[in-house]
PDB file of C-alpha atoms and ligand atoms in Angstrom:
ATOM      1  CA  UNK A   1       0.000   0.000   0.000  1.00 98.00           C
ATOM      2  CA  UNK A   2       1.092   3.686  -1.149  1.00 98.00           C
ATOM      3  CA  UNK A   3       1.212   5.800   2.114  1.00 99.00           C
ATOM      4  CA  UNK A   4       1.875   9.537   2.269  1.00 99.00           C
ATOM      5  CA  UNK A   5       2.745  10.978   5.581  1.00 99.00           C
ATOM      6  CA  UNK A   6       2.221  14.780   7.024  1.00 98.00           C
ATOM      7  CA  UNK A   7       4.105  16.087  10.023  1.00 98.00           C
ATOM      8  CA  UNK A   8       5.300  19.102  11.201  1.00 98.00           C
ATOM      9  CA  UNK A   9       7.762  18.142  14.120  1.00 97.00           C
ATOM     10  CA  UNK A  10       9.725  15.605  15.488  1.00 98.00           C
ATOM     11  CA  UNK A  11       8.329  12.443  13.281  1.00 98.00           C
ATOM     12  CA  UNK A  12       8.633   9.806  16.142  1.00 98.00           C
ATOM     13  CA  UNK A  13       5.414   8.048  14.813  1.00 98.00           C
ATOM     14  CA  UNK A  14       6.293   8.273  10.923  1.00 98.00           C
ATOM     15  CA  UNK A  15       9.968   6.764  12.396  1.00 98.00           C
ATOM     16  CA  UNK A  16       7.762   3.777  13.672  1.00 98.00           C
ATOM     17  CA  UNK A  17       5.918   3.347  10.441  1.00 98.00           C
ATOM     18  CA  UNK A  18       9.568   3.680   8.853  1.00 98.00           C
ATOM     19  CA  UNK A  19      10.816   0.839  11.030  1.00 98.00           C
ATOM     20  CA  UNK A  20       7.429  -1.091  10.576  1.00 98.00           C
ATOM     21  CA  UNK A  21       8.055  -1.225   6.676  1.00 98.00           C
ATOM     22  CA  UNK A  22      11.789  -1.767   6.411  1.00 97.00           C
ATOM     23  CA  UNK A  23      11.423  -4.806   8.921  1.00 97.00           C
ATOM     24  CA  UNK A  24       8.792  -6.039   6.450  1.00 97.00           C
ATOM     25  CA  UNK A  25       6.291  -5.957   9.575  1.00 97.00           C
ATOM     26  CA  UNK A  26       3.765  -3.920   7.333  1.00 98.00           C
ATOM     27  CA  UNK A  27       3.110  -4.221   3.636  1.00 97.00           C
ATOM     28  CA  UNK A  28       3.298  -0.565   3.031  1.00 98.00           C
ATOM     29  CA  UNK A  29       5.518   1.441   0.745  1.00 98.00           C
ATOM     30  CA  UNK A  30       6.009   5.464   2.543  1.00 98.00           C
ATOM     31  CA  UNK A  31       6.084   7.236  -0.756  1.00 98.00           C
ATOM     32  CA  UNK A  32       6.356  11.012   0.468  1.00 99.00           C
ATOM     33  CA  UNK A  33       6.695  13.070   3.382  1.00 99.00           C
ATOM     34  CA  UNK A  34       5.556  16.364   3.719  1.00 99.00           C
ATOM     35  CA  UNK A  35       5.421  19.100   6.035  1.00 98.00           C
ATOM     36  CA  UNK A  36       4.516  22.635   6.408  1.00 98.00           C
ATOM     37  CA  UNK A  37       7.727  23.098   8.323  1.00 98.00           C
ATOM     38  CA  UNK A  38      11.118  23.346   6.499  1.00 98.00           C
ATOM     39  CA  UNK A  39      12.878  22.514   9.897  1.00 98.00           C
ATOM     40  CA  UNK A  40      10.705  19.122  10.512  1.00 98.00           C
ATOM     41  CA  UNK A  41      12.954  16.386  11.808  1.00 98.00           C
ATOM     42  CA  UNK A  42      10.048  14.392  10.075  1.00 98.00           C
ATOM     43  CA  UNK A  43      11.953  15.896   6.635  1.00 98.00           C
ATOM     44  CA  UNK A  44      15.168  14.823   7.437  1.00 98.00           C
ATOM     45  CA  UNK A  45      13.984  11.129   8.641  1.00 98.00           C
ATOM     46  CA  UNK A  46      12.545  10.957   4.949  1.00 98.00           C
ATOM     47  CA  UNK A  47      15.796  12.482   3.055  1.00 98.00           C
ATOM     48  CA  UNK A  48      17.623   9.691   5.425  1.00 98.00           C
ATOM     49  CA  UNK A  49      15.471   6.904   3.647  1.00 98.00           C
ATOM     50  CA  UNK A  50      15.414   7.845   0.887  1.00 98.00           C
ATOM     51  CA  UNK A  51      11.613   9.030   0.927  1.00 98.00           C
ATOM     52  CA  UNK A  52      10.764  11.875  -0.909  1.00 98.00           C
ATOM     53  CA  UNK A  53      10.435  14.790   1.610  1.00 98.00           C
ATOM     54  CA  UNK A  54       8.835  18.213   0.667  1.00 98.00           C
ATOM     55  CA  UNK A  55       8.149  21.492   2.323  1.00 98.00           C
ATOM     56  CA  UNK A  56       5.239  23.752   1.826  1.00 98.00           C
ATOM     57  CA  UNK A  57       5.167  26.976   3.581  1.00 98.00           C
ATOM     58  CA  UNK A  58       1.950  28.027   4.361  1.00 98.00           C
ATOM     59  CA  UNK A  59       3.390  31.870   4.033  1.00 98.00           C
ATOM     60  CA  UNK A  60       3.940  31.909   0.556  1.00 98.00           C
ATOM     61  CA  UNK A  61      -0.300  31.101   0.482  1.00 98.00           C
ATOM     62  CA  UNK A  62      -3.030  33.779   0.127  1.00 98.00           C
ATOM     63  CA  UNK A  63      -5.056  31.553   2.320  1.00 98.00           C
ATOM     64  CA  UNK A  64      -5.531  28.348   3.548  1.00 97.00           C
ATOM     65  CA  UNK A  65      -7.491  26.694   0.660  1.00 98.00           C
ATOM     66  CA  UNK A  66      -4.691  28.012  -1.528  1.00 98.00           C
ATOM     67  CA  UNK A  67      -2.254  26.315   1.004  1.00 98.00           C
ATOM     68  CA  UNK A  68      -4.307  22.822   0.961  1.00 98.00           C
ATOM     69  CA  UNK A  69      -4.532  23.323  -2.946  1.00 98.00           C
ATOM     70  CA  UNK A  70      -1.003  23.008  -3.396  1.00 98.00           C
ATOM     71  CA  UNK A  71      -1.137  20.330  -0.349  1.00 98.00           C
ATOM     72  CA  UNK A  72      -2.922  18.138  -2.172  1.00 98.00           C
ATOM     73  CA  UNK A  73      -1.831  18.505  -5.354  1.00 98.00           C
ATOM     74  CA  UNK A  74       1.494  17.311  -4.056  1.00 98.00           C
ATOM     75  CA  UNK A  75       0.120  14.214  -2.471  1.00 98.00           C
ATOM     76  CA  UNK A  76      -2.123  13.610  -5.418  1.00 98.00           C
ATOM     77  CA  UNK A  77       1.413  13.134  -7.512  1.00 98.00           C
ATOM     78  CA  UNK A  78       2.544  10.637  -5.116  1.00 98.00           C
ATOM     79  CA  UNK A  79      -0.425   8.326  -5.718  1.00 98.00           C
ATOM     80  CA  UNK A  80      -1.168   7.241  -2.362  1.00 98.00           C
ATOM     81  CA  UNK A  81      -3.701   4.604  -1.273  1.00 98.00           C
ATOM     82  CA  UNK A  82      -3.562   5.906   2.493  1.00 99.00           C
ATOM     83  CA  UNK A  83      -2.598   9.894   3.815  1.00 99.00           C
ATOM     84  CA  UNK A  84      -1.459   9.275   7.205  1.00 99.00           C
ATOM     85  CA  UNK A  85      -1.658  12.429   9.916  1.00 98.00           C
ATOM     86  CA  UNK A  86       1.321  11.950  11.969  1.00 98.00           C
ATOM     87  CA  UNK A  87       1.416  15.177  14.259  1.00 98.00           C
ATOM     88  CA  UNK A  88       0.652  17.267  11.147  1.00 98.00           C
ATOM     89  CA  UNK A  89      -0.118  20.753  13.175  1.00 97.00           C
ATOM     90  CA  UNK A  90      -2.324  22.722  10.570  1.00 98.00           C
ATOM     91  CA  UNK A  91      -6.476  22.287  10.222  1.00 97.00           C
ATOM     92  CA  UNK A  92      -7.450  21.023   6.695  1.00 98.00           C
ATOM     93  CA  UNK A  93     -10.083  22.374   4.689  1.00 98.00           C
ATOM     94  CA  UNK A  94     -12.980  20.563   4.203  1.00 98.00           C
ATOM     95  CA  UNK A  95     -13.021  20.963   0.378  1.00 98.00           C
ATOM     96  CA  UNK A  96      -9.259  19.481   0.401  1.00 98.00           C
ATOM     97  CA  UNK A  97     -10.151  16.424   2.593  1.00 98.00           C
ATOM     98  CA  UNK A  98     -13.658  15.416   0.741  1.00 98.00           C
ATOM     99  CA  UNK A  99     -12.307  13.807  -2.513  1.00 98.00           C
ATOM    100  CA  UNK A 100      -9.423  11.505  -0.067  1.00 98.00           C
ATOM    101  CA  UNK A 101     -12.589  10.767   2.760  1.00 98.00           C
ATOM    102  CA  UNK A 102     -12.022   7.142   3.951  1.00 98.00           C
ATOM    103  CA  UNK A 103      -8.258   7.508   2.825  1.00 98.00           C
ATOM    104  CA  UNK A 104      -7.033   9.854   5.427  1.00 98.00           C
ATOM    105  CA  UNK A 105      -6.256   8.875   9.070  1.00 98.00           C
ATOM    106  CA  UNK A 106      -4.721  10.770  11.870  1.00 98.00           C
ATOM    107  CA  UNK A 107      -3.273   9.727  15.106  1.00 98.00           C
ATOM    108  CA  UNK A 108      -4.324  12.268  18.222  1.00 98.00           C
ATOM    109  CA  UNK A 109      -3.277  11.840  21.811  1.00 98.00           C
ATOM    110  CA  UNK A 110      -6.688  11.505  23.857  1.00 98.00           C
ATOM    111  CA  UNK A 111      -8.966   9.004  23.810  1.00 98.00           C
ATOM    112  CA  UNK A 112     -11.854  10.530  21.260  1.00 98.00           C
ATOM    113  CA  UNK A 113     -14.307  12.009  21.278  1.00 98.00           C
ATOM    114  CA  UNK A 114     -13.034  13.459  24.780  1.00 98.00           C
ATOM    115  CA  UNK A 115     -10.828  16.413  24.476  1.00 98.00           C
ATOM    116  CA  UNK A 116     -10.529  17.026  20.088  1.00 98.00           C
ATOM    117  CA  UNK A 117      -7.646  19.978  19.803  1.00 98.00           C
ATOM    118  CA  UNK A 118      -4.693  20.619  21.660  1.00 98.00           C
ATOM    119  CA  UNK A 119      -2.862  20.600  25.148  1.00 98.00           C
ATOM    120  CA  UNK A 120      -4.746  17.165  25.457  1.00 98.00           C
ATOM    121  CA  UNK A 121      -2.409  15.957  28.067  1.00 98.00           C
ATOM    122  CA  UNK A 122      -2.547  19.256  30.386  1.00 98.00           C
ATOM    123  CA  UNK A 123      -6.539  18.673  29.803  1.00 98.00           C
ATOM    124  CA  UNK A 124      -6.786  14.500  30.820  1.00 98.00           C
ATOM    125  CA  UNK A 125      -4.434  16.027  34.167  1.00 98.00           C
ATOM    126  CA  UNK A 126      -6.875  19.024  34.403  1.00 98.00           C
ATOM    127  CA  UNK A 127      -9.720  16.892  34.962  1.00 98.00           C
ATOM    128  CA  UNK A 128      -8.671  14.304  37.244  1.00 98.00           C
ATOM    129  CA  UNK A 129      -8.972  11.926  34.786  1.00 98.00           C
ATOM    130  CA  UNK A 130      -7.283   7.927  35.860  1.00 98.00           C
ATOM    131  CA  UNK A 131      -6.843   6.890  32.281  1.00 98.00           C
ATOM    132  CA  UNK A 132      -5.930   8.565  29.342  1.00 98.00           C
ATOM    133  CA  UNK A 133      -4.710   7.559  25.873  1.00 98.00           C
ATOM    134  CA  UNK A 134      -4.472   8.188  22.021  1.00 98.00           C
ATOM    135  CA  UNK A 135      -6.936   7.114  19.494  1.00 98.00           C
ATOM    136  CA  UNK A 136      -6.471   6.726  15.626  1.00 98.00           C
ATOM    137  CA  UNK A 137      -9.381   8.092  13.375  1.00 98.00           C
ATOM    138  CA  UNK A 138     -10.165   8.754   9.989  1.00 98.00           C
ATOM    139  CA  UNK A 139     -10.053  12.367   9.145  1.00 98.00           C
ATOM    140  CA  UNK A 140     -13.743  13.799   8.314  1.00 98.00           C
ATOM    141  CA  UNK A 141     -14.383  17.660   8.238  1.00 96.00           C
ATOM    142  CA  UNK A 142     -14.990  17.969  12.013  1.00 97.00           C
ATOM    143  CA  UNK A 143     -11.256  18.651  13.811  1.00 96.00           C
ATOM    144  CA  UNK A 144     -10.730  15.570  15.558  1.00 97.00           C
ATOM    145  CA  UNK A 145     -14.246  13.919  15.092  1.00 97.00           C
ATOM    146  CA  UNK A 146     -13.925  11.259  12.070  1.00 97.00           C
ATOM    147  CA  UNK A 147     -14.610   7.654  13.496  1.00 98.00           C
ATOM    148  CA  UNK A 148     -12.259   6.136  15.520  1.00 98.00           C
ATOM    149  CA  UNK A 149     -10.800   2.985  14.315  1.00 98.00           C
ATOM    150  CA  UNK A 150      -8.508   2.308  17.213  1.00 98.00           C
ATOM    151  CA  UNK A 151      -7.523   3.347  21.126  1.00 98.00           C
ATOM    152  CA  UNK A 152      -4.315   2.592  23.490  1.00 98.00           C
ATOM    153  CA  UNK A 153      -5.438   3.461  26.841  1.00 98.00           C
ATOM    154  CA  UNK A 154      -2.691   4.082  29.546  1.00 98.00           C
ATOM    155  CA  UNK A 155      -3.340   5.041  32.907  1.00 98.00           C
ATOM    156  CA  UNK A 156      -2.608   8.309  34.513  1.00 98.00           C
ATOM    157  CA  UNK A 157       0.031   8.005  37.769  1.00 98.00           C
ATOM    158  CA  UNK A 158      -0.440  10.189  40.467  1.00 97.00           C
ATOM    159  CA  UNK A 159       2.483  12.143  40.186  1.00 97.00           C
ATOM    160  CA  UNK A 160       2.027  12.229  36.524  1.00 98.00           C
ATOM    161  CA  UNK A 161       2.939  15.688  34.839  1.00 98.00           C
ATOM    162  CA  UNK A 162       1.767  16.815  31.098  1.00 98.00           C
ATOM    163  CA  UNK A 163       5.533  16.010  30.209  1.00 98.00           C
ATOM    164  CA  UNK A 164       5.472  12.474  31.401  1.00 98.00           C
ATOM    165  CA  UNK A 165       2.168  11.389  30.831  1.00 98.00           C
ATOM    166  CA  UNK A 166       2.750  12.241  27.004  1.00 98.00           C
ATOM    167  CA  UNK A 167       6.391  10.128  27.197  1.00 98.00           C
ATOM    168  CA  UNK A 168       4.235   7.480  28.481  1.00 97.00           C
ATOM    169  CA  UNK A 169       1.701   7.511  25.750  1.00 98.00           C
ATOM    170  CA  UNK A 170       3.939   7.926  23.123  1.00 97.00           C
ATOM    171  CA  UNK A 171       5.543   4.714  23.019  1.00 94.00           C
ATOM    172  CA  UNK A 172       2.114   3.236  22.904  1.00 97.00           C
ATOM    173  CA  UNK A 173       0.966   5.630  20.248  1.00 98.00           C
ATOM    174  CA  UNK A 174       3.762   4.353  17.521  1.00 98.00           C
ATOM    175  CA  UNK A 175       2.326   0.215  18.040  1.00 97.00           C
ATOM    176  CA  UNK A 176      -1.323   1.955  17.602  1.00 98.00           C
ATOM    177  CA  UNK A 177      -0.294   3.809  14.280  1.00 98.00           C
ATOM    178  CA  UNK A 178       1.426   0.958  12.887  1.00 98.00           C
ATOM    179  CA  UNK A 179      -1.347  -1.502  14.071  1.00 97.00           C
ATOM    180  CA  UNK A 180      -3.827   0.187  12.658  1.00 98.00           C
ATOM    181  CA  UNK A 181      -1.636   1.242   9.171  1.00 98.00           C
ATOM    182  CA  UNK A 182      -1.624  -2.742   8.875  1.00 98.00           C
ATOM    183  CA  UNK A 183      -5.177  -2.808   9.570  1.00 97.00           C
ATOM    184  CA  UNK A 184      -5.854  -0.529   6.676  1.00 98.00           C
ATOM    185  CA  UNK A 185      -3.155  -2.595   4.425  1.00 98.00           C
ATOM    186  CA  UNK A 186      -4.702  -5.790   4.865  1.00 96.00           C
ATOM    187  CA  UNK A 187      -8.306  -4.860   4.276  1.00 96.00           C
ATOM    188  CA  UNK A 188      -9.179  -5.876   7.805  1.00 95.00           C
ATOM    189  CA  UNK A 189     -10.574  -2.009   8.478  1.00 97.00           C
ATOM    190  CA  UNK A 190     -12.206   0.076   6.202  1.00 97.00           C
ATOM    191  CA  UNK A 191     -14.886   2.827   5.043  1.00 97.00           C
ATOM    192  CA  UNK A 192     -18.228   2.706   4.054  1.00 96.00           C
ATOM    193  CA  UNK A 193     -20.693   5.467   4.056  1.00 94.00           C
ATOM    194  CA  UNK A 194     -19.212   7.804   6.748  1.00 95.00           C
ATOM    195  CA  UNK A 195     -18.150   4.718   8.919  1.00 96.00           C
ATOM    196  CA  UNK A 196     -15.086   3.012   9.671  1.00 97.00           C
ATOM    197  CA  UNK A 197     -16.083  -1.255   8.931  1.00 97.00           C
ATOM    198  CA  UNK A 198     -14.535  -4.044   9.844  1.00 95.00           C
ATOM    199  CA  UNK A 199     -14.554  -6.982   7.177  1.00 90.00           C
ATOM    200  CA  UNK A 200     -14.194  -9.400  10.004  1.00 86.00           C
ATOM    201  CA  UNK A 201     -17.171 -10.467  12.576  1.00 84.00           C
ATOM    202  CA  UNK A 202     -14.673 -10.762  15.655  1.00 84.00           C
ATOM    203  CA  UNK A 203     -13.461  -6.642  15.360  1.00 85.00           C
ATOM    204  CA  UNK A 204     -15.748  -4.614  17.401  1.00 90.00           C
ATOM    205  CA  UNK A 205     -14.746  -0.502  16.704  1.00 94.00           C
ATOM    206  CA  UNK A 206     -13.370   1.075  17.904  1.00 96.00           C
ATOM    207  CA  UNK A 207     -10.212  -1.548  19.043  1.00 97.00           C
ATOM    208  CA  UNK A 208      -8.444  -0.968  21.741  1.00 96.00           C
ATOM    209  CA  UNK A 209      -4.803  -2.022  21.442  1.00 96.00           C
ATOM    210  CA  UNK A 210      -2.355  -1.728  24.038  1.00 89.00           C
ATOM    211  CA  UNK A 211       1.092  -3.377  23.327  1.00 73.00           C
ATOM    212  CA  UNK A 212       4.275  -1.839  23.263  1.00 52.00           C
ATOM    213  CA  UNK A 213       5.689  -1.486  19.719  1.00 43.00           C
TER     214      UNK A 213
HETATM  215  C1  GRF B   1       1.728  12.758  18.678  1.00 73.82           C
HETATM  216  O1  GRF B   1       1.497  12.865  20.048  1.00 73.82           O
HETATM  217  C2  GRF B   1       0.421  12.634  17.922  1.00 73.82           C
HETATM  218  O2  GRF B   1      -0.545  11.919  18.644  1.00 73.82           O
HETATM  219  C3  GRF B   1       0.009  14.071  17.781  1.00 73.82           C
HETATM  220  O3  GRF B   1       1.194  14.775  17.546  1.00 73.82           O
HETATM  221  C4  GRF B   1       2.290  14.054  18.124  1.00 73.82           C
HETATM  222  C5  GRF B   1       3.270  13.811  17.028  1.00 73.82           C
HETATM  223  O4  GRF B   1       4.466  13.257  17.522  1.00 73.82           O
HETATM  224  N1  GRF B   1      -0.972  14.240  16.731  1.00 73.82           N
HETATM  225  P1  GRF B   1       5.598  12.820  16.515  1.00 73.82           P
HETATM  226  O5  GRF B   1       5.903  14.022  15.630  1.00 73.82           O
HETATM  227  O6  GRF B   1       5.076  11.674  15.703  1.00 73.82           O
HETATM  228  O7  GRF B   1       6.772  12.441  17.349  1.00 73.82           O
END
């Protein structure tokens, strides 16, 4: 399977799908990287595997549709099968995402539908939650809100802080992504009208999976 990844930052879950495929663990080909930050460590783990790895900066864009435009007219190049999310930092456009709907999944650190947008960790510790987790979705117009396909739940220690709670999760985050990347691959989770399926009777969705990668 064709998969393009976006990130903006450090790339620790496209370096797990990395790993995943040159171990032959999934049967995925990474086909492009791109980010809307030239400085992206997430860049220079694609230049160092040969991946093709290219920056689009949002300033030199009248607007964001014009941004997503040029986006997607990158990825569309590529030919991917599957757009993978991988702490890419910038909303999408609804008219950008509609045509690649059941194609596109993002990763995003709390355990959906509870706390969509950002400082998710600070939030979970905000609210006295005991567990918290990450959650893998497919990307629909709502920020955060496509269906979930898949959660790793970890719980939250008492002298937890934002910093170590999200060290925690991430470990668990990068055996999510790739689990459900080789979901996708194999045809074992998919899309039908607005809905993430399962071709097999024994998956109940969302999965909760909660090995260490
Ligand atoms: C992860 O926590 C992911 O859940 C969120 O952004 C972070 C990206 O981390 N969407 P990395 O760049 O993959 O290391």
């Amino acid at each position: 399977m064709r998969v393009v990844v976006l990130a903006s930052g450090r790339g620790s879950n496209l370096e797990a799908l990395i790993e995943a495929q040159r171990c032959g663990e999934l049967p995925i080909r990474i086909v492009g990287v791109l980010s809307d930050k030239a400085t992206a460590r997430a860049l220079d783990l694609a230049r160092n595997h040969d991946i093709a790895a290219i920056h689009i900066d949002p300033r030199t864009f009248a607007d964001r549709a014009a941004f997503d435009a040029a986006l997607f007219s990158r990825i569309t190049e590529l030919e991917p099968e599957l757009i993978v999310l991988a702490g890419f930092m910038r909303i999408l456009t609804p008219q950008a995402i509609q045509p690649w709907l059941g194609r596109i999944i993002n990763i995003h650190p709390s355990l959906l539908p509870l706390y969509p947008g950002l400082h998710t960790h600070r939030r979970a510790l905000e609210a006295g939650d005991s567990r918290h987790g990450a959650s893998v979705h497919f990307v629909t117009a709502e920020l955060d809100g496509g269906p979930v396909i898949a959660r790793t739940v970890i719980d939250v220690l008492a002298d937890d802080s934002e910093e170590s709670l999200a060290l925690r999760l991430l470990a668990k985050e990068h055996h999510l992504l790739c689990s459900c990347v080789g979901l996708i691959a194999s045809g074992q989770i998919g899309w039908s009208d607005g809905a993430a399926t399962s071709n097999d009777p024994a998956l109940t969705l969302p999965l909760q999976i909660d090995d260490e990668f």
